[in-house]
XYZ file of C-alpha atoms in Angstrom:
180
model
C 85.999 103.736 181.705
C 88.839 104.867 180.050
C 90.001 107.189 182.726
C 89.985 104.799 185.117
C 91.981 102.010 183.023
C 94.388 104.228 182.705
C 94.978 105.233 186.405
C 94.824 101.225 186.780
C 97.533 101.090 184.251
C 99.700 103.672 185.973
C 99.497 102.218 189.603
C 100.410 99.121 188.089
C 103.364 100.672 186.218
C 104.142 102.370 188.951
C 104.036 99.312 191.170
C 107.186 96.890 188.843
C 109.594 99.062 189.073
C 111.058 99.073 192.527
C 111.307 95.073 192.015
C 112.895 95.920 188.713
C 115.558 98.010 190.268
C 115.849 95.866 192.756
C 116.483 92.572 190.483
C 118.933 94.814 188.370
C 120.658 96.294 191.989
C 120.894 93.039 193.127
C 122.334 90.708 189.891
C 124.982 93.531 189.070
C 127.918 93.711 189.789
C 129.875 97.168 191.358
C 131.436 97.607 187.707
C 127.988 97.099 185.285
C 125.600 98.528 187.035
C 125.018 101.915 185.832
C 125.171 100.389 181.697
C 122.711 97.869 182.909
C 121.001 100.498 184.145
C 121.199 102.317 181.066
C 119.989 99.086 179.785
C 116.875 99.505 181.935
C 115.924 102.664 180.899
C 115.886 102.322 177.268
C 113.978 99.118 177.328
C 111.272 101.336 179.655
C 111.276 103.851 177.593
C 111.853 102.165 173.943
C 108.134 100.719 174.940
C 106.883 104.175 176.090
C 107.880 105.881 172.812
C 107.357 102.361 170.744
C 104.042 101.603 172.578
C 102.319 104.521 171.256
C 104.069 104.527 167.933
C 102.990 101.048 167.298
C 99.571 102.390 168.647
C 99.160 105.000 166.211
C 100.078 102.387 162.895
C 97.268 100.279 164.063
C 94.300 102.622 164.726
C 94.695 103.489 161.163
C 93.190 100.071 160.725
C 91.030 100.187 163.335
C 90.953 102.536 166.732
C 90.430 99.489 168.721
C 92.886 97.445 167.346
C 95.969 98.722 169.656
C 93.608 98.398 172.123
C 92.992 94.498 171.769
C 96.539 94.593 170.814
C 97.792 95.976 174.564
C 95.851 93.467 175.790
C 97.515 90.962 174.336
C 100.816 91.531 174.549
C 100.546 91.811 178.633
C 99.339 88.293 178.489
C 102.251 87.434 177.086
C 104.497 89.399 179.133
C 102.257 88.761 182.336
C 102.763 84.501 181.446
C 106.734 84.959 180.175
C 106.973 87.110 183.655
C 105.533 83.880 185.404
C 107.818 81.472 183.359
C 111.248 82.779 182.900
C 111.427 85.261 186.490
C 113.126 83.961 189.057
C 114.964 85.218 192.226
C 118.404 86.084 191.774
C 120.600 83.912 193.705
C 123.147 86.768 194.469
C 121.565 88.739 196.630
C 123.187 92.310 197.844
C 121.298 91.305 201.568
C 124.540 90.331 203.337
C 125.738 92.693 205.791
C 121.988 94.190 206.038
C 120.540 94.637 209.543
C 117.197 93.956 210.752
C 114.771 96.505 209.806
C 114.441 98.727 212.913
C 111.023 100.886 212.640
C 112.078 102.930 215.070
C 115.084 103.850 213.099
C 112.928 105.361 210.535
C 112.080 108.288 213.139
C 115.877 109.933 213.376
C 115.570 109.707 209.509
C 115.904 113.475 208.111
C 112.808 113.230 205.554
C 113.664 116.823 204.434
C 115.958 115.200 202.504
C 113.374 113.213 200.076
C 111.391 116.318 199.424
C 113.032 117.830 196.304
C 113.366 114.218 194.853
C 110.314 113.584 195.568
C 108.694 116.870 193.720
C 111.533 116.604 190.977
C 109.941 113.012 190.478
C 106.026 114.309 190.593
C 106.757 117.321 188.170
C 108.508 114.733 185.859
C 106.234 112.427 185.765
C 103.303 114.918 184.683
C 105.293 116.376 182.014
C 105.871 113.405 180.417
C 102.129 112.659 180.784
C 101.166 115.603 179.422
C 104.277 114.533 176.436
C 102.264 112.088 175.671
C 98.267 113.476 175.752
C 99.292 116.517 174.607
C 101.647 115.719 171.832
C 98.984 114.418 169.543
C 96.813 116.484 169.950
C 98.208 119.499 169.018
C 99.934 118.089 165.993
C 96.900 116.625 164.925
C 94.899 120.143 165.525
C 97.945 122.317 164.582
C 99.627 120.609 161.639
C 97.194 118.239 160.823
C 99.193 115.427 161.220
C 97.484 111.537 160.940
C 98.048 109.103 163.674
C 100.563 107.609 161.899
C 101.994 110.796 161.013
C 102.390 110.766 164.827
C 103.575 108.278 165.832
C 106.192 108.050 163.340
C 107.506 111.597 165.243
C 107.184 110.112 168.762
C 108.945 106.923 167.634
C 111.665 108.324 166.318
C 112.394 110.600 169.439
C 111.498 107.567 171.287
C 114.651 105.827 169.266
C 116.915 108.699 169.157
C 116.504 108.307 173.190
C 117.233 104.580 173.292
C 120.000 105.192 171.167
C 121.642 107.189 173.573
C 121.108 105.038 175.872
C 122.059 101.846 175.808
C 125.387 102.905 173.731
C 126.248 106.190 175.574
C 124.966 106.175 179.066
C 127.715 103.900 180.534
C 130.509 106.567 179.624
C 128.649 109.425 179.956
C 128.112 107.888 183.544
C 132.259 107.495 183.620
C 132.287 111.205 184.297
C 129.898 111.069 187.036
C 128.999 109.697 190.519
C 125.731 107.870 190.546
C 124.613 109.843 193.551
C 125.945 113.391 192.003
C 124.444 112.490 188.857
C 120.686 111.516 190.439
């Protein structure tokens, strides 16, 4: 059951990202786009890092408590999303042409192969880190769930600070496509 819930969670998280990035692109003006994407990345990564950190802290009380808190937080996020998120008024649809399926055959799909493989490898790397780091440190260094949560959370906070305060300045030296 845990494996099925993990698959469903990953599938759901993957479906959220196109909407989030599309909305940020729609509501951002050119000069703020990199900064807004940096904020988005920092917030999402903070959740990925602080979530397991909080889970390790809560697991000190009960191994079921992190699941209850995550379920409750998900319900609150759903309600807030429905209540607060509106369609952007200044959409960037002006200038786009009608979708023409026959144009898909003219696209050089080989160009997308490297980014797709890179994304797949990075996703597996993050997943492996989230899974193996706690197992390794618990076995070899005798870390408790609280110790593991502090280690993961500390690294995540450092990464989030970089993304919020330095990503925009970093992107001024590179073009978006060069960086990607």
